[in-house]
Short mmCIF file of C-alpha atoms in Angstrom, two decimals:
data_model
loop_
_atom_site.label_atom_id
_atom_site.label_comp_id
_atom_site.label_asym_id
_atom_site.label_seq_id
_atom_site.Cartn_x
_atom_site.Cartn_y
_atom_site.Cartn_z
CA MET A 10 0.00 0.00 0.00
CA LEU A 11 2.83 2.38 0.85
CA ARG A 12 4.49 1.76 -2.50
CA GLU A 13 1.28 2.50 -4.39
CA GLU A 14 0.63 5.74 -2.51
CA VAL A 15 4.18 6.99 -3.06
CA SER A 16 4.01 6.04 -6.75
CA ILE A 17 0.78 8.01 -7.14
CA GLN A 18 2.38 11.00 -5.43
CA LEU A 19 5.42 10.71 -7.70
CA ARG A 20 3.20 10.86 -10.76
CA ARG A 21 1.44 13.94 -9.41
CA ILE A 22 4.78 15.71 -9.11
CA LEU A 23 6.11 14.51 -12.47
CA ASN A 24 2.98 15.88 -14.15
CA SER A 25 3.34 19.33 -12.56
CA ALA A 26 4.86 22.32 -14.33
CA PRO A 27 7.95 22.79 -12.07
CA ILE A 28 9.14 19.26 -12.94
CA MET A 29 7.41 18.41 -16.23
CA ASN A 30 9.04 21.29 -18.09
CA SER A 31 12.52 19.91 -17.42
CA SER A 32 13.46 16.48 -18.74
CA VAL A 33 16.54 16.47 -16.47
CA LEU A 34 14.54 17.01 -13.28
CA THR A 35 11.94 14.48 -14.41
CA GLN A 36 14.58 11.80 -14.95
CA PHE A 37 16.41 12.68 -11.73
CA LEU A 38 13.34 12.52 -9.47
CA ASN A 39 11.87 9.45 -11.12
CA PHE A 40 15.17 7.59 -10.79
CA VAL A 41 15.89 8.31 -7.11
CA VAL A 42 12.30 7.59 -6.02
CA SER A 43 12.06 4.40 -8.07
CA GLU A 44 15.40 3.13 -6.79
CA THR A 45 14.36 3.87 -3.21
CA LEU A 46 11.03 2.10 -3.66
CA ALA A 47 12.93 -0.86 -5.10
CA GLY A 48 15.11 -1.03 -1.98
CA ARG A 49 18.27 0.19 -3.69
CA SER A 50 18.69 3.52 -1.89
CA ASP A 51 22.26 2.55 -0.89
CA SER A 52 23.27 2.83 -4.56
CA LEU A 53 22.14 6.43 -4.91
CA LYS A 54 25.58 7.98 -5.35
CA GLU A 55 26.63 10.83 -7.62
CA TYR A 56 28.19 8.50 -10.18
CA THR A 57 25.14 6.21 -10.37
CA ILE A 58 22.73 9.11 -10.77
CA GLY A 59 24.96 10.78 -13.35
CA VAL A 60 25.28 7.68 -15.53
CA GLN A 61 21.88 6.03 -15.12
CA ALA A 62 19.56 9.01 -14.65
CA LEU A 63 21.34 11.85 -16.46
CA LYS A 64 22.81 9.57 -19.18
CA LYS A 65 26.42 10.64 -18.69
CA ASP A 66 29.19 8.50 -20.20
CA ALA A 67 30.73 5.66 -18.23
CA ASP A 68 33.88 7.73 -17.62
CA PHE A 69 31.84 10.40 -15.81
CA ASN A 70 33.85 11.80 -12.89
CA PRO A 71 31.70 13.57 -10.24
CA GLN A 72 34.80 15.06 -8.63
CA ILE A 73 35.41 17.09 -11.79
CA ASP A 74 31.84 17.49 -13.11
CA SER A 75 29.37 18.85 -10.54
CA ILE A 76 26.31 18.32 -12.77
CA VAL A 77 24.56 15.95 -10.30
CA ARG A 78 24.97 18.34 -7.37
CA ILE A 79 23.73 21.26 -9.45
CA HIS A 80 20.59 19.44 -10.59
CA ALA A 81 19.98 18.08 -7.10
CA GLY A 82 19.84 21.68 -5.88
CA ARG A 83 17.46 22.60 -8.69
CA LEU A 84 15.29 19.59 -7.87
CA ARG A 85 15.07 20.53 -4.18
CA ARG A 86 13.97 24.05 -5.16
CA ALA A 87 11.42 22.67 -7.64
CA LEU A 88 9.96 20.36 -4.99
CA LYS A 89 9.73 23.22 -2.54
CA GLU A 90 7.95 25.31 -5.17
CA TYR A 91 5.57 22.45 -5.94
CA TYR A 92 4.52 21.90 -2.32
CA TYR A 93 4.20 25.63 -1.72
CA GLU A 94 1.55 25.95 -4.45
CA LEU A 95 0.22 22.97 -6.42
CA GLY A 96 0.94 20.28 -3.86
CA GLN A 97 -0.03 22.02 -0.64
CA ASN A 98 -2.96 19.61 -0.11
CA ASP A 99 -1.19 16.43 -1.27
CA PRO A 100 -1.19 13.58 1.30
CA ILE A 101 2.52 12.72 0.91
CA ILE A 102 5.61 14.94 0.87
CA ILE A 103 8.60 13.74 -1.17
CA ASP A 104 11.77 15.48 -0.09
CA ILE A 105 15.48 15.08 -0.82
CA PRO A 106 17.43 16.39 2.19
CA LYS A 107 20.71 18.19 1.63
CA GLY A 108 23.72 15.93 1.93
CA SER A 109 21.85 12.92 0.56
CA TYR A 110 20.20 11.73 -2.65
CA THR A 111 17.80 9.35 -0.89
CA PRO A 112 14.26 10.78 -0.86
CA LEU A 113 12.19 10.87 2.32
CA PHE A 114 8.43 10.28 2.24
CA THR A 115 6.28 12.02 4.84
CA PHE A 116 2.56 11.39 5.33
CA LYS A 117 0.94 14.69 6.25
CA SER A 118 -1.70 12.95 8.32
CA ASP A 119 0.72 11.75 10.97
CA LYS A 120 4.00 13.41 9.97
CA ASP A 121 5.78 10.05 10.17
CA MET A 122 8.92 10.20 8.07
CA MET A 123 10.11 7.04 6.35
CA VAL A 124 13.02 5.80 4.28
CA LEU A 125 11.94 2.65 2.47
CA THR A 126 14.04 -0.45 2.91
CA ASP A 127 14.37 -3.75 1.10
CA GLN A 128 11.88 -5.39 3.49
CA SER A 129 9.13 -2.95 2.55
CA GLN A 130 9.39 -3.68 -1.18
CA GLU A 131 8.33 -7.28 -1.62
CA GLU A 132 5.84 -6.42 -4.36
CA PHE A 133 7.60 -3.58 -6.16
CA THR A 134 8.46 -4.50 -9.74
CA GLY A 135 10.12 -1.54 -11.38
CA ASN A 136 10.06 2.06 -12.53
CA ALA A 137 7.16 4.12 -11.22
CA LEU A 138 6.45 5.48 -14.69
CA ASP A 139 5.72 1.94 -15.84
CA THR A 140 2.56 2.02 -13.74
CA GLU A 141 -0.22 2.77 -16.21
CA ILE A 142 -1.20 6.37 -15.59
CA ALA A 143 -4.64 6.00 -17.07
CA SER A 144 -5.96 2.89 -15.31
CA PRO A 145 -8.39 4.78 -13.07
CA PRO A 146 -11.00 3.27 -10.79
CA ALA A 147 -14.27 2.32 -12.42
CA THR A 148 -16.45 5.31 -13.26
CA PRO A 149 -20.10 5.60 -14.29
CA VAL A 150 -20.80 4.75 -17.91
CA ILE A 151 -20.43 7.83 -20.11
CA THR A 152 -23.58 8.64 -22.07
CA LEU A 153 -22.74 9.59 -25.63
CA LEU A 154 -24.81 11.68 -27.98
CA GLU A 155 -25.91 9.97 -31.16
CA LYS A 156 -24.17 10.98 -34.36
CA PRO A 157 -25.72 14.24 -35.55
CA THR A 158 -27.93 13.91 -38.61
CA ILE A 159 -27.77 16.34 -41.53
CA GLU A 160 -30.58 16.74 -44.02
CA VAL A 161 -29.57 18.32 -47.33
CA LEU A 162 -32.57 20.08 -48.82
CA PRO A 163 -32.68 20.93 -52.53
CA PHE A 164 -31.01 24.24 -53.37
CA LYS A 165 -33.50 26.70 -54.83
CA ASN A 166 -33.22 28.39 -58.19
CA ILE A 167 -34.41 31.95 -57.62
CA THR A 168 -34.04 33.03 -61.27
CA SER A 169 -35.80 32.14 -64.48
CA GLN A 170 -32.67 30.61 -66.02
CA LYS A 171 -33.18 26.89 -66.71
CA GLU A 172 -29.44 26.24 -66.57
CA VAL A 173 -29.35 27.52 -62.99
CA GLN A 174 -31.86 24.81 -62.04
CA PHE A 175 -29.37 22.19 -63.27
CA PHE A 176 -26.62 23.90 -61.27
CA ALA A 177 -28.74 23.93 -58.09
CA ARG A 178 -29.78 20.30 -58.47
CA GLY A 179 -26.20 19.19 -59.10
CA LEU A 180 -24.95 21.16 -56.11
CA THR A 181 -27.53 19.45 -53.86
CA GLU A 182 -26.57 15.98 -55.04
CA TYR A 183 -22.83 16.66 -54.83
CA MET A 184 -23.07 18.09 -51.30
CA SER A 185 -25.16 15.19 -50.06
CA ALA A 186 -22.87 12.57 -51.60
CA GLU A 187 -19.66 14.04 -50.16
CA LEU A 188 -21.11 14.39 -46.66
CA THR A 189 -21.64 10.63 -46.51
CA HIS A 190 -17.84 10.12 -46.45
CA PHE A 191 -17.65 11.64 -42.94
CA ARG A 192 -18.03 8.90 -40.33
CA ASN A 193 -19.09 11.19 -37.49
CA VAL A 194 -22.40 12.30 -39.05
CA ARG A 195 -25.43 10.67 -40.66
CA VAL A 196 -26.91 12.10 -43.85
CA ILE A 197 -30.63 11.72 -44.45
CA THR A 198 -32.69 12.46 -47.54
CA PRO A 199 -35.63 14.88 -47.54
CA ASP A 200 -38.83 13.11 -46.54
CA ARG A 201 -42.01 14.88 -45.51
CA GLU A 202 -43.15 11.83 -43.57
CA GLN A 203 -39.96 11.70 -41.55
CA PRO A 204 -40.34 12.61 -37.84
CA SER A 205 -38.85 15.99 -37.00
CA ASN A 206 -36.63 14.57 -34.24
CA THR A 207 -34.63 12.51 -36.75
CA ARG A 208 -32.72 15.54 -38.06
CA ASP A 209 -30.33 17.76 -36.13
CA PHE A 210 -29.16 20.11 -38.89
CA VAL A 211 -30.54 21.21 -42.23
CA LEU A 212 -28.16 22.30 -45.00
CA THR A 213 -29.61 24.13 -47.96
CA GLY A 214 -29.41 27.37 -49.95
CA SER A 215 -30.31 29.29 -53.06
CA VAL A 216 -28.70 29.99 -56.41
CA GLN A 217 -29.04 33.12 -58.55
CA TRP A 218 -27.83 34.10 -62.03
CA VAL A 219 -27.13 37.82 -62.57
CA THR A 220 -25.56 39.12 -65.80
CA GLY A 221 -22.96 36.44 -66.25
CA ARG A 222 -22.36 35.78 -62.56
CA ILE A 223 -23.59 32.90 -60.43
CA ARG A 224 -24.23 33.65 -56.77
CA ALA A 225 -24.95 30.92 -54.24
CA TRP A 226 -26.06 31.23 -50.62
CA VAL A 227 -25.49 28.25 -48.32
CA HIS A 228 -26.71 28.06 -44.74
CA LEU A 229 -26.73 25.49 -41.95
CA THR A 230 -29.62 25.55 -39.48
CA HIS A 231 -30.02 23.72 -36.18
CA PHE A 232 -33.43 22.14 -36.69
CA ALA A 233 -34.73 22.05 -33.10
CA THR A 234 -34.04 25.70 -32.36
CA GLN A 235 -34.15 27.00 -35.95
CA GLU A 236 -30.93 28.83 -35.18
CA GLN A 237 -28.86 29.54 -38.29
CA VAL A 238 -25.44 28.42 -37.03
CA TRP A 239 -23.48 29.13 -40.21
CA ALA A 240 -23.90 30.81 -43.60
CA GLN A 241 -21.69 31.73 -46.52
CA THR A 242 -22.06 33.52 -49.86
CA PHE A 243 -20.22 32.35 -52.97
CA GLU A 244 -20.01 34.27 -56.21
CA ARG A 245 -18.13 33.83 -59.47
CA HIS A 246 -18.18 35.11 -63.05
CA ILE A 247 -18.37 31.91 -65.14
CA SER A 248 -19.99 30.40 -68.18
CA PHE A 249 -22.51 27.60 -67.81
CA GLU A 250 -20.12 25.24 -69.56
CA SER A 251 -17.67 25.40 -66.64
CA TYR A 252 -20.01 25.72 -63.68
CA TRP A 253 -18.93 22.34 -62.31
CA GLU A 254 -15.68 23.99 -61.14
CA PHE A 255 -17.77 26.42 -59.10
CA GLN A 256 -19.73 23.52 -57.62
CA GLU A 257 -16.45 21.94 -56.59
CA GLU A 258 -15.29 25.17 -54.93
CA ILE A 259 -18.53 25.55 -52.98
CA VAL A 260 -18.61 21.94 -51.75
CA ASN A 261 -14.95 22.00 -50.69
CA GLN A 262 -15.37 25.25 -48.75
CA VAL A 263 -18.63 24.23 -47.06
CA LEU A 264 -17.20 20.90 -45.91
CA ALA A 265 -14.02 22.59 -44.65
CA GLU A 266 -16.00 25.00 -42.48
CA ILE A 267 -18.79 22.86 -41.07
CA MET A 268 -17.06 19.47 -40.71
CA GLY A 269 -13.95 18.32 -38.87
CA LEU A 270 -12.82 18.52 -35.24
CA TYR A 271 -12.99 22.33 -35.14
CA GLY A 272 -15.79 22.78 -37.65
CA VAL A 273 -19.13 24.45 -36.98
CA ILE A 274 -20.99 21.26 -36.02
CA SER A 275 -18.26 20.04 -33.68
CA ASN A 276 -18.00 23.45 -32.00
CA PHE A 277 -21.78 23.61 -31.60
CA TYR A 278 -21.83 20.52 -29.39
CA VAL A 279 -18.62 21.28 -27.47
CA ASN A 280 -19.78 24.81 -26.64
CA LYS A 281 -23.16 23.48 -25.55
CA ILE A 282 -21.47 21.16 -23.03
CA ASP A 283 -18.92 23.70 -21.83
CA ASN A 284 -21.56 26.38 -21.27
CA ALA A 285 -23.97 24.07 -19.46
CA ARG A 286 -24.21 23.66 -15.70
CA PRO A 287 -22.68 20.40 -14.41
CA GLU A 288 -26.08 18.83 -13.71
CA GLU A 289 -27.13 19.56 -17.31
CA ARG A 290 -24.20 17.66 -18.83
CA THR A 291 -26.07 14.42 -19.32
CA ALA A 292 -24.53 13.30 -22.63
CA TYR A 293 -21.35 14.10 -24.55
CA PRO A 294 -20.32 14.05 -28.20
CA LEU A 295 -17.67 11.41 -28.81
CA HIS A 296 -15.09 13.96 -29.96
CA TYR A 297 -15.45 16.13 -26.82
CA TRP A 298 -12.31 15.02 -24.96
CA HIS A 299 -10.21 14.82 -28.12
CA PHE A 300 -11.26 18.37 -28.97
CA HIS A 301 -10.01 19.73 -25.66
CA LEU A 302 -6.82 17.65 -25.71
CA ILE A 303 -5.72 19.05 -29.08
CA LYS A 304 -6.64 22.55 -27.93
CA ASN A 305 -4.87 22.47 -24.54
CA PHE A 306 -2.34 19.62 -24.93
CA ASP A 307 -1.48 19.23 -21.26
CA LEU A 308 -1.27 16.18 -19.02
CA PRO A 309 -4.45 16.73 -16.99
CA THR A 310 -6.51 17.01 -20.19
CA LEU A 311 -4.72 14.00 -21.67
CA GLN A 312 -5.47 11.89 -18.61
CA ARG A 313 -9.15 12.85 -18.68
CA ALA A 314 -9.31 11.95 -22.38
CA LYS A 315 -7.54 8.65 -21.80
CA GLN A 316 -9.91 7.74 -18.99
CA ALA A 317 -13.00 8.74 -20.97
CA TYR A 318 -12.11 6.82 -24.13
CA GLY A 319 -10.94 3.84 -22.08
CA ASP A 320 -14.32 3.73 -20.37
CA ILE A 321 -16.13 4.10 -23.70
CA VAL A 322 -14.37 1.20 -25.46
CA ARG A 323 -14.80 -1.02 -22.42
CA ASN A 324 -18.55 -0.46 -22.61
CA ASP A 325 -18.71 -0.36 -26.43
CA PRO A 326 -15.88 -2.53 -27.82
CA ASN A 327 -17.09 -1.99 -31.40
CA ASN A 328 -16.70 1.78 -31.36
CA ALA A 329 -14.02 2.27 -34.02
CA LEU A 330 -13.84 6.05 -33.66
CA ALA A 331 -13.37 5.84 -29.88
CA TYR A 332 -10.50 3.37 -30.40
CA ALA A 333 -8.92 5.80 -32.87
CA TYR A 334 -9.16 8.70 -30.41
CA LEU A 335 -7.75 6.50 -27.62
CA SER A 336 -4.86 5.52 -29.90
CA GLN A 337 -4.01 9.18 -30.58
CA VAL A 338 -4.14 9.95 -26.84
CA CYS A 339 -1.78 7.08 -25.96
CA SER A 340 0.71 7.95 -28.70
CA GLY A 341 0.62 11.64 -27.82
CA GLU A 342 1.43 10.83 -24.21
CA LYS A 343 5.09 10.37 -25.10
CA ALA A 344 5.32 13.95 -26.37
CA LEU A 345 3.95 15.28 -23.10
CA VAL A 346 5.88 13.04 -20.71
CA ASN A 347 9.01 14.11 -22.65
CA MET A 348 10.95 10.94 -21.98
CA GLY A 349 10.86 7.27 -22.96
CA PHE A 350 7.29 5.99 -22.78
CA GLU A 351 7.20 2.96 -25.04
CA ARG A 352 4.21 1.47 -23.22
CA GLY A 353 2.05 4.32 -24.48
CA LEU A 354 3.26 3.82 -28.05
CA ASP A 355 2.53 0.09 -27.88
CA ASP A 356 -0.97 0.79 -26.57
CA GLY A 357 -1.48 3.45 -29.24
CA LEU A 358 -0.51 1.01 -31.98
CA ALA A 359 -2.83 -1.70 -30.65
CA TYR A 360 -5.81 0.64 -30.32
CA GLY A 361 -5.25 2.07 -33.80
CA GLN A 362 -5.21 -1.42 -35.28
CA LEU A 363 -8.39 -2.31 -33.38
CA SER A 364 -10.06 0.78 -34.82
CA LEU A 365 -9.21 -0.20 -38.39
CA LYS A 366 -10.30 -3.76 -37.74
CA ARG A 367 -13.74 -2.53 -36.68
CA ASP A 368 -14.01 0.05 -39.46
CA PRO A 369 -11.50 -0.10 -42.35
CA LEU A 370 -12.79 3.29 -43.57
CA CYS A 371 -12.09 5.16 -40.32
CA GLN A 372 -9.81 8.07 -41.28
CA GLU A 373 -9.09 8.86 -37.63
CA ALA A 374 -7.48 5.42 -37.34
CA TYR A 375 -5.04 6.26 -40.14
CA LYS A 376 -4.22 9.54 -38.39
CA ALA A 377 -3.70 7.65 -35.13
CA LEU A 378 -1.38 5.04 -36.66
CA ALA A 379 0.56 7.72 -38.55
CA ILE A 380 1.26 9.77 -35.41
CA ASN A 381 2.28 6.55 -33.66
CA GLN A 382 4.85 5.84 -36.37
CA LEU A 383 6.07 9.45 -36.21
CA MET A 384 6.72 9.04 -32.47
CA ARG A 385 8.75 5.91 -33.26
CA ASN A 386 10.77 7.80 -35.92
CA HIS A 387 9.33 5.52 -38.63
CA PHE A 388 8.79 8.42 -41.00
CA LYS A 389 8.21 6.53 -44.25
CA ASP A 390 5.62 4.29 -42.60
CA ALA A 391 3.82 7.36 -41.23
CA ALA A 392 3.78 9.00 -44.67
CA GLN A 393 2.47 5.83 -46.32
CA LEU A 394 -0.38 5.56 -43.80
CA LEU A 395 -1.34 9.19 -44.38
CA GLU A 396 -1.41 8.74 -48.14
CA GLN A 397 -3.62 5.67 -47.74
CA GLY A 398 -6.02 7.47 -45.42
CA ILE A 399 -6.55 10.50 -47.64
CA ARG A 400 -8.06 8.27 -50.33
CA ILE A 401 -10.99 7.44 -48.04
CA ASN A 402 -12.22 11.02 -47.97
CA PRO A 403 -10.14 13.47 -50.02
CA LYS A 404 -12.47 16.33 -49.08
CA SER A 405 -11.79 16.17 -45.34
CA ASN A 406 -9.95 19.43 -44.71
CA ASP A 407 -9.36 18.30 -41.12
CA TYR A 408 -7.48 15.24 -42.38
CA LYS A 409 -5.50 17.27 -44.92
CA ALA A 410 -4.28 19.71 -42.27
CA TYR A 411 -3.32 16.80 -40.00
CA MET A 412 -1.59 15.05 -42.89
CA GLY A 413 0.33 18.12 -44.05
CA ALA A 414 1.63 18.97 -40.58
CA THR A 415 2.62 15.37 -39.81
CA LEU A 416 4.47 15.03 -43.12
CA ILE A 417 6.48 18.14 -42.27
CA TYR A 418 7.39 16.69 -38.86
CA CYS A 419 8.44 13.51 -40.67
CA GLY A 420 10.84 15.51 -42.85
CA PHE A 421 8.76 15.40 -46.07
CA TYR A 422 8.74 19.17 -46.20
CA ASP A 423 7.60 19.91 -49.74
CA ARG A 424 4.73 17.41 -49.83
CA GLY A 425 3.67 18.40 -46.32
CA LYS A 426 3.71 22.11 -47.11
CA GLU A 427 1.68 21.53 -50.29
CA VAL A 428 -1.06 19.68 -48.41
CA LEU A 429 -1.01 22.04 -45.42
CA ASP A 430 -1.24 25.11 -47.67
CA GLU A 431 -4.33 23.67 -49.34
CA ALA A 432 -6.00 23.05 -45.97
CA PHE A 433 -5.01 26.47 -44.63
CA ALA A 434 -6.46 28.22 -47.69
CA ARG A 435 -9.87 26.76 -46.91
CA ASP A 436 -9.73 27.14 -43.13
CA PRO A 437 -7.06 29.37 -41.54
CA TYR A 438 -8.15 28.42 -38.00
CA LEU A 439 -5.86 25.44 -37.50
CA PRO A 440 -4.84 23.84 -34.16
CA TRP A 441 -1.60 25.16 -32.69
CA TRP A 442 0.53 22.14 -33.61
CA GLN A 443 -0.46 22.47 -37.26
CA VAL A 444 0.40 26.18 -37.23
CA LEU A 445 3.74 25.22 -35.70
CA ALA A 446 4.39 23.02 -38.75
CA PHE A 447 4.56 26.18 -40.87
CA GLY A 448 7.27 27.40 -38.49
CA TYR A 449 9.07 24.06 -38.87
CA TYR A 450 9.00 24.37 -42.63
CA ALA A 451 10.28 27.96 -42.60
CA PHE A 452 13.04 27.04 -40.13
CA ASN A 453 14.17 24.12 -42.25
CA ARG A 454 14.32 26.40 -45.29
CA GLU A 455 16.39 28.88 -43.23
CA HIS A 456 13.64 31.49 -43.41
CA TYR A 457 14.04 32.27 -39.73
CA GLN A 458 11.98 35.47 -39.66
CA ASP A 459 9.07 33.54 -41.18
CA ALA A 460 9.59 30.79 -38.62
CA ILE A 461 9.28 33.34 -35.81
CA PHE A 462 6.13 34.76 -37.43
CA TRP A 463 4.38 31.38 -37.26
CA ILE A 464 5.74 30.37 -33.86
CA GLU A 465 4.60 33.60 -32.24
CA ARG A 466 1.03 32.97 -33.41
CA ILE A 467 0.85 29.99 -31.06
CA GLU A 468 -0.62 30.44 -27.57
CA VAL A 469 0.51 27.05 -26.24
CA THR A 470 3.87 27.13 -24.44
CA SER A 471 6.38 24.29 -24.24
CA GLU A 472 10.10 23.67 -24.10
CA LYS A 473 10.03 22.59 -27.73
CA ILE A 474 8.44 25.83 -28.94
CA SER A 475 10.76 27.97 -26.82
CA LEU A 476 13.89 26.26 -28.11
CA LEU A 477 12.79 26.55 -31.74
CA ARG A 478 11.98 30.22 -31.30
CA ALA A 479 15.27 30.90 -29.50
CA ALA A 480 17.25 29.11 -32.21
CA SER A 481 15.48 31.19 -34.88
CA TYR A 482 16.43 34.43 -33.12
CA ALA A 483 19.99 33.15 -32.71
CA TYR A 484 20.32 32.52 -36.45
CA LEU A 485 19.14 36.11 -36.98
CA GLU A 486 21.79 37.19 -34.42
CA ASN A 487 19.09 38.69 -32.21
CA TYR A 488 20.63 37.19 -29.09
CA SER A 489 18.83 39.35 -26.53
CA MET A 490 15.47 38.09 -27.79
CA ALA A 491 16.74 34.53 -27.80
CA PHE A 492 17.68 34.76 -24.11
CA ASP A 493 14.36 36.43 -23.29
CA VAL A 494 12.52 33.55 -24.96
CA LEU A 495 14.33 30.93 -22.91
CA SER A 496 13.61 32.79 -19.66
CA LEU A 497 16.63 31.17 -18.00
CA GLU A 498 19.50 32.52 -15.99
CA ARG A 499 22.59 32.51 -18.16
CA GLN A 500 24.53 30.19 -15.89
CA GLU A 501 21.61 27.79 -15.61
CA LEU A 502 21.31 27.81 -19.39
CA LEU A 503 24.69 26.13 -19.56
CA THR A 504 24.17 23.66 -16.76
CA GLU A 505 20.88 22.56 -18.32
CA GLN A 506 22.94 20.98 -21.11
CA LEU A 507 21.11 23.00 -23.73
CA LEU A 508 22.94 21.31 -26.59
CA ASP A 509 22.45 17.72 -25.47
CA LEU A 510 21.63 15.94 -28.74
CA ASP A 511 19.67 13.08 -27.17
CA ARG A 512 17.39 15.59 -25.55
CA LEU A 513 16.94 17.57 -28.76
CA ASN A 514 16.23 14.39 -30.70
CA SER A 515 13.44 13.61 -28.22
CA LEU A 516 11.89 17.00 -28.97
CA PHE A 517 12.46 17.46 -32.69
CA THR A 518 12.13 15.21 -35.73
CA PRO A 519 13.80 14.22 -37.93
CA HIS A 520 17.41 14.05 -36.69
CA THR A 521 18.61 16.58 -39.26
CA PHE A 522 16.10 19.10 -37.94
CA ALA A 523 17.32 18.56 -34.38
CA LEU A 524 20.86 19.22 -35.59
CA GLN A 525 19.74 22.46 -37.21
CA VAL A 526 18.11 23.58 -33.94
CA ARG A 527 21.28 22.63 -32.08
CA GLU A 528 23.43 24.78 -34.36
CA GLY A 529 21.21 27.77 -33.65
CA LEU A 530 21.45 27.22 -29.90
CA LYS A 531 25.18 26.71 -30.27
CA LYS A 532 25.45 30.19 -31.83
CA LEU A 533 23.63 31.53 -28.79
CA ILE A 534 26.03 29.85 -26.35
CA GLN A 535 29.06 30.95 -28.34
CA HIS A 536 27.81 34.53 -28.29
CA GLN A 537 27.25 34.32 -24.55
CA ALA A 538 30.71 32.84 -24.07
CA THR A 539 32.25 36.00 -25.46
CA GLY A 540 29.97 38.30 -23.49
CA VAL A 541 29.68 39.39 -19.90
CA PHE A 542 30.84 36.11 -18.41
CA GLY A 543 33.52 35.73 -21.08
CA MET A 544 36.36 34.00 -19.26
CA THR A 545 34.21 31.72 -17.07
CA LEU A 546 32.01 30.62 -19.93
CA MET A 547 34.88 30.10 -22.34
CA LEU A 548 36.16 27.47 -19.93
CA LEU A 549 32.77 25.75 -19.96
CA VAL A 550 32.05 25.87 -23.69
CA PRO A 551 34.32 22.95 -24.75
CA PHE A 552 32.45 20.62 -22.38
CA ILE A 553 29.07 21.75 -23.65
CA PHE A 554 29.93 21.29 -27.32
CA CYS A 555 31.20 17.73 -26.94
#
């Protein structure tokens, strides 16, 4: 019982900002606590921590290199900060007293302090991070909303031109046919005998011909409330012989704006839940937790999503879309934990395969498997999966944006940029990580001012974004801005091993991109080495650049 409670407390701390934002502190704390829980506290010496936790070479000499002592001091300060704010109500205090690397565990209820011994660890099996984070206690069954239904009514011809009637009829048929390729909605045909409660949205419009120009109005109405939730006007000067191109333009734009994770229909249901009182939240759309995870991309949101989709597939094992979302959550966990988390990738792969097995036409499953392969650095496999998935529904702008960004992160810059540009042209309101892909592309092409432009449009903050932005400023020789971005003390910047390639490879893909980021950061360190702390830092630089 003691082991389980301490492991839970460890995970709370590892998921908090003071620790989570530093891979070094995460590895340090996880190692010393796990070794203590395993009854190996006697082995917690500077050399062992340096080699096994901080990944120093076997010839690491703690008498010359004080890196372990420095990070131990930083870890003690981070723990103090955590318990002063976020952890003030936690049941267990984890502390590392000065003069020792063995953590002490104090239960606040009785203030009994303990150092775990071999005898207290009969059941402990390994690293605390190996305990599945998202295996929560059983929760009530989540009630899901049914897939929303869309009725496409015939577009009206409001002119006397017979050719416009053909245009309107073709537009109706084309719109209805393409909507059926989206697995998260149901499309119904107009039927006067159909009960009113079988439709959630009505999509229709009018077409007009005026002196050589065709104008089309399209609007989406929520049937129960008769609220017009979206509308758009399209107009073009064309001949009747080429009006099919205009039909294509209208259908593509309508689908881009009303469908997808951040489309009008999705936002309608998410906003309805978020604006409701807790007692009114009786049913949820399936995409609800995935929506918030992509928007916020933090560990608390990820854990809620993982729990929700885990509960859903346990109660509905044939729900292909829920398996796909669960796969994406598990694979994305590695990016947030910011260290080795192969269990999550294995789970993500299995859930993605289960999704495809239940529905071979589930595009979300292809996205899930592609991101899983990206996290494994299997870039060609990721690209192949994305190309396969786009064939299922080429008009999904949501998929195209996802595909374009992922291809850029895989190192297929030109193809990724081409696809991402097409998606962006139809819907400029992309999730932050897809906007960041534009910054990736610009950085790779050495257009560093453009890279900064895209990066600074992102509201999400992370070590990855800060390093990329700082490296961009460094390449532009704007060193003061680079240091401001990092928000680190200059001395700490060096001791954090800013240029550690293993760490950069865990943040950036592919390897050549990580090297490019490293060269930018190297310029920053070299500039600092010749600055205010010139002599001291010049002595340190050779060790940092190894």
